[in-house]
Tab-separated table of C-alpha atoms in Angstrom:
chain	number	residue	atom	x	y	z
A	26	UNK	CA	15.721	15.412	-0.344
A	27	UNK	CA	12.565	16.997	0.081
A	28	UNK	CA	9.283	15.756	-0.962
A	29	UNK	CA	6.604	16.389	-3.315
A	30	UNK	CA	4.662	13.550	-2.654
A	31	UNK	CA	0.680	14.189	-2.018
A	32	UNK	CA	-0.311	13.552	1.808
A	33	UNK	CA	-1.619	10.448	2.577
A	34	UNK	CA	-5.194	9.322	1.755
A	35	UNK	CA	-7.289	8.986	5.162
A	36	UNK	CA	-9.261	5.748	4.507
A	37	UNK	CA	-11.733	3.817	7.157
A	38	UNK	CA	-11.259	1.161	8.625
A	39	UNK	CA	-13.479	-0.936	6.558
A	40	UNK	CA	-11.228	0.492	3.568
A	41	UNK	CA	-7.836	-0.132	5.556
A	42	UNK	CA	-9.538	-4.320	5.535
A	43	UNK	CA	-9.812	-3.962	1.885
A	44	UNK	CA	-5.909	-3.520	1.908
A	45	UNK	CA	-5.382	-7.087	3.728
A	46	UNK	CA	-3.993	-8.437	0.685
A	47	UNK	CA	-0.756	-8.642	-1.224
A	48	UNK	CA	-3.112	-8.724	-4.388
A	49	UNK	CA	-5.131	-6.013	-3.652
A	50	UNK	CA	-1.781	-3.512	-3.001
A	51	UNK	CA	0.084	-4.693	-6.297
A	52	UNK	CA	-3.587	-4.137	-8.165
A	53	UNK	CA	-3.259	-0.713	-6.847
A	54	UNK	CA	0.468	0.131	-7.683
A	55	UNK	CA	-0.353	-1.273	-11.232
A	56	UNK	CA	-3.184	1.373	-11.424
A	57	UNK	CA	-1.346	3.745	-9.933
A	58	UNK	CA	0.081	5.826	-13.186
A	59	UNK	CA	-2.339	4.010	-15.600
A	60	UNK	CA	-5.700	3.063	-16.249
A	61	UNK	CA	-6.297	-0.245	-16.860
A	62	UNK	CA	-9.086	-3.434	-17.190
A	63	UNK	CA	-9.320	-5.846	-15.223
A	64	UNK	CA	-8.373	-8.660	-17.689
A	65	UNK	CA	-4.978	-6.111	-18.475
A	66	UNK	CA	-4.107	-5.795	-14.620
A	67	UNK	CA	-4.336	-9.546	-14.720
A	68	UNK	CA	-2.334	-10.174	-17.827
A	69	UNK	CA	0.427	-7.307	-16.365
A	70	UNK	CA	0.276	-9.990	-12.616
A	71	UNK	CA	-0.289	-13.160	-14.095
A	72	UNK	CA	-3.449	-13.916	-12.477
A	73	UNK	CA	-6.753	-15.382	-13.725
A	74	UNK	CA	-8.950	-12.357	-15.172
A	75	UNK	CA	-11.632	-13.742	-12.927
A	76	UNK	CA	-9.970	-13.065	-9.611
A	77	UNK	CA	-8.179	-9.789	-10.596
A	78	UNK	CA	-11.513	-8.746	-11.726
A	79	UNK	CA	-12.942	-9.554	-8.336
A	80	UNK	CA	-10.370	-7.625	-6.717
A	81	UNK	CA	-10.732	-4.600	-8.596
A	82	UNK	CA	-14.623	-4.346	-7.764
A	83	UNK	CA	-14.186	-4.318	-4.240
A	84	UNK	CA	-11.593	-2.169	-4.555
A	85	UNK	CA	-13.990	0.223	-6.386
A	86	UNK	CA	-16.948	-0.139	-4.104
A	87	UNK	CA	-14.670	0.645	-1.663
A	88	UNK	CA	-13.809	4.260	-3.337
A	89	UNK	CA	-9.946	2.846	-3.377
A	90	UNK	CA	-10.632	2.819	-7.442
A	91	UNK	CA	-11.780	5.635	-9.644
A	92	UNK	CA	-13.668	4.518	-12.931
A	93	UNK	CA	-11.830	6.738	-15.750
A	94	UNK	CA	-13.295	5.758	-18.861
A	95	UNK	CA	-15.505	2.997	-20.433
A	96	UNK	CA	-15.710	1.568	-24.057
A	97	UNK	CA	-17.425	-0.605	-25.511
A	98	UNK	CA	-14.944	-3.144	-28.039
A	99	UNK	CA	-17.408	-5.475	-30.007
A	100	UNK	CA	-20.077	-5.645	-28.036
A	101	UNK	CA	-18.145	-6.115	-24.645
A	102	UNK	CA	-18.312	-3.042	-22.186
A	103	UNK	CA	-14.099	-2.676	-20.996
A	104	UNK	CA	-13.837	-0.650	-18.236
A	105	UNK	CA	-10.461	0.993	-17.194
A	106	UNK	CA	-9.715	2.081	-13.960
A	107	UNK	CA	-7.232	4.164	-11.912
A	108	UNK	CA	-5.596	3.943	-8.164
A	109	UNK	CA	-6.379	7.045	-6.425
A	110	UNK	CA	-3.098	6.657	-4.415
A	111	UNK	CA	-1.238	3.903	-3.302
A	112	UNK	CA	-0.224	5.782	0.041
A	113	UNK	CA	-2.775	5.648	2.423
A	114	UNK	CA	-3.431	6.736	6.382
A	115	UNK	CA	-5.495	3.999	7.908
A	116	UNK	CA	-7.887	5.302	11.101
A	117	UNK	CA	-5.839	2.817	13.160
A	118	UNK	CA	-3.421	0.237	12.854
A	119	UNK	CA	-3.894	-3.065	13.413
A	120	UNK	CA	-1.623	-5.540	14.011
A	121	UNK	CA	-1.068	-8.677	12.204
A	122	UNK	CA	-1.402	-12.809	12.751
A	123	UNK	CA	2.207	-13.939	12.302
A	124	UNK	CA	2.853	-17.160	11.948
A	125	UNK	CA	3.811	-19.182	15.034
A	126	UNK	CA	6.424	-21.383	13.946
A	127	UNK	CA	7.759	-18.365	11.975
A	128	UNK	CA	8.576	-15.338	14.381
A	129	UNK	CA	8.533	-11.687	12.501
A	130	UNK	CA	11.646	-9.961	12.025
A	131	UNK	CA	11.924	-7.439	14.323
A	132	UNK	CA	13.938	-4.025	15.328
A	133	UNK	CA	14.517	-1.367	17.198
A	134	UNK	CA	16.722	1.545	17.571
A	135	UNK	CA	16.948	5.472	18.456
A	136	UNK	CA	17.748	8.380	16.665
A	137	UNK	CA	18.566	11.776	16.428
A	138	UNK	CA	16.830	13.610	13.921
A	139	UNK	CA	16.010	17.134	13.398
A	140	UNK	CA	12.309	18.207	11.808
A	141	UNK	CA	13.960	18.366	8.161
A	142	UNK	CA	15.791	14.379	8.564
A	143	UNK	CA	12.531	13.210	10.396
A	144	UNK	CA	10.647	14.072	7.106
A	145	UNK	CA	13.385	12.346	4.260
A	146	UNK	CA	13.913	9.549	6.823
A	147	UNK	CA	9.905	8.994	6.438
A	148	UNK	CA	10.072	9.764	2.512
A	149	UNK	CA	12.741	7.670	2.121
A	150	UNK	CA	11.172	4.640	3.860
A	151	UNK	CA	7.538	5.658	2.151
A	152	UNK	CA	9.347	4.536	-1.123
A	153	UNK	CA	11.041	1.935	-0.417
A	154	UNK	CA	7.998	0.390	0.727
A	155	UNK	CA	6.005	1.279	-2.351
A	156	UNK	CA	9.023	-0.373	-4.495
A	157	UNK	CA	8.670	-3.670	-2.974
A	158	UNK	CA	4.870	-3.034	-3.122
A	159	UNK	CA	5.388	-2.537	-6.818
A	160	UNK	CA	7.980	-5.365	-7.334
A	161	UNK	CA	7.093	-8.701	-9.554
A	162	UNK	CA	7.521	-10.602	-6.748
A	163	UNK	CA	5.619	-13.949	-6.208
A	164	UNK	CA	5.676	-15.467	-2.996
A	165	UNK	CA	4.205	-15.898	0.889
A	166	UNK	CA	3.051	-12.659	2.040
A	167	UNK	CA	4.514	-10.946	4.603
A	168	UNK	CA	2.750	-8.011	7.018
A	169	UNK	CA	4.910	-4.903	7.720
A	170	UNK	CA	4.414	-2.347	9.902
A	171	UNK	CA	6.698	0.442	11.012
A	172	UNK	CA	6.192	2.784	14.057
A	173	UNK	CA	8.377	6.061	14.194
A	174	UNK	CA	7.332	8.514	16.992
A	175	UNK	CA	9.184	10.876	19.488
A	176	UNK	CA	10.268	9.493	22.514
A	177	UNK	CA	10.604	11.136	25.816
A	178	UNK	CA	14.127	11.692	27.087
A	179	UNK	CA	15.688	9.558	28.693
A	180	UNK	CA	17.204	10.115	32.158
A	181	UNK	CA	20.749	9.218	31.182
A	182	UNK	CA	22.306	12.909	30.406
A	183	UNK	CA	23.408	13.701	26.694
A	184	UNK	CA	26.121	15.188	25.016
C-alpha cells in the first residue's frame, strides 16, 4: 500500500493546544472534504450552534480553518469554512492527564520492518486514527498517543 496522503501540517504549539479537544478534532474531520457553517457542523454533531460556533472561531484564528466563501441568506452573513488538514505534526508532544483511578491502556512491542513496511505500518495506523476521529461517537474522551522510532540493537545476537 503506498501512500498519497499530503505530509503532515507543522502547527505550533499554541495550535497543537487548540487540538485539546475531542470537539475541536471531529469539527475538523467534518470540514475536512466540505465547507460548512457553523450552525451545519453543529446540526451534522448534534451540538448547540452556539458552542460549535465557538469552536470553529478559534479554530480559525488559529489558521487550523480556512474561510472559503461567505453569503449573505436574508440578511444573515453564513460563513462556510474548510479544515486545512486533519493530519497534523505538533512542535512537540505532550503528554496527557489520565485519570487516576482509570490507568491508560498501554503497549509495547518490537518489530522488524524494512523502509517500505515502516511507511504502510505508519499509513495504516494514520487512518485508523482519523476513522475513529471521524466516527459518531459520543462519549468520555480519551488521549492517544503513539511513539514508533528505531531502536538500537540489542546485544542478544539475531538470526
Amino acid at each position: 500500500m503506498s501512500s498519497n496522503k499530503k505530509a503532515p501540517m507543522p502547527i505550533s504549539a499554541e495550535q497543537s493546544k487548540l487540538l485539546e479537544s475531542a470537539l475541536r478534532i471531529k469539527i475538523l474531520n467534518v470540514l475536512a472534504n466540505e465547507a460548512h457553517t457553523s450552525k451545519q457542523v453543529a446540526n451534522l454533531l448534534g451540538k448547540t450552534p452556539g458552542n460549535v460556533h465557538y469552536h470553529i472561531q478559534k479554530l480559525y484564528d488559529g489558521g487550523l480553518l480556512d474561510l472559503v466563501n461567505t453569503q449573505t441568506v436574508g440578511g444573515v452573513v453564513e460563513k462556510y469554512y474548510r479544515s486545512k488538514t486533519t493530519f497534523f505534526k505538533p512542535e512537540q508532544f505532550t503528554e496527557f492527564n489520565y485519570l487516576e483511578d482509570e490507568p491508560p491502556y498501554r503497549a509495547a512491542t518490537r518489530l522488524l520492518l524494512s523502509p517500505a513496511q515502516y511507511q504502510d505500518f505508519i499509513d495504516e495506523l494514520d487512518a485508523l486514527i482519523r476513522k475513529w476521529e471521524a466516527k459518531d461517537t459520543d462519549g468520555a474522551e480519551y488521549g492517544v498517543l503513539f511513539t514508533l522510532g528505531r531502536v538500537q540493537d540489542s546485544d542478544s545476537g539475531s538470526d
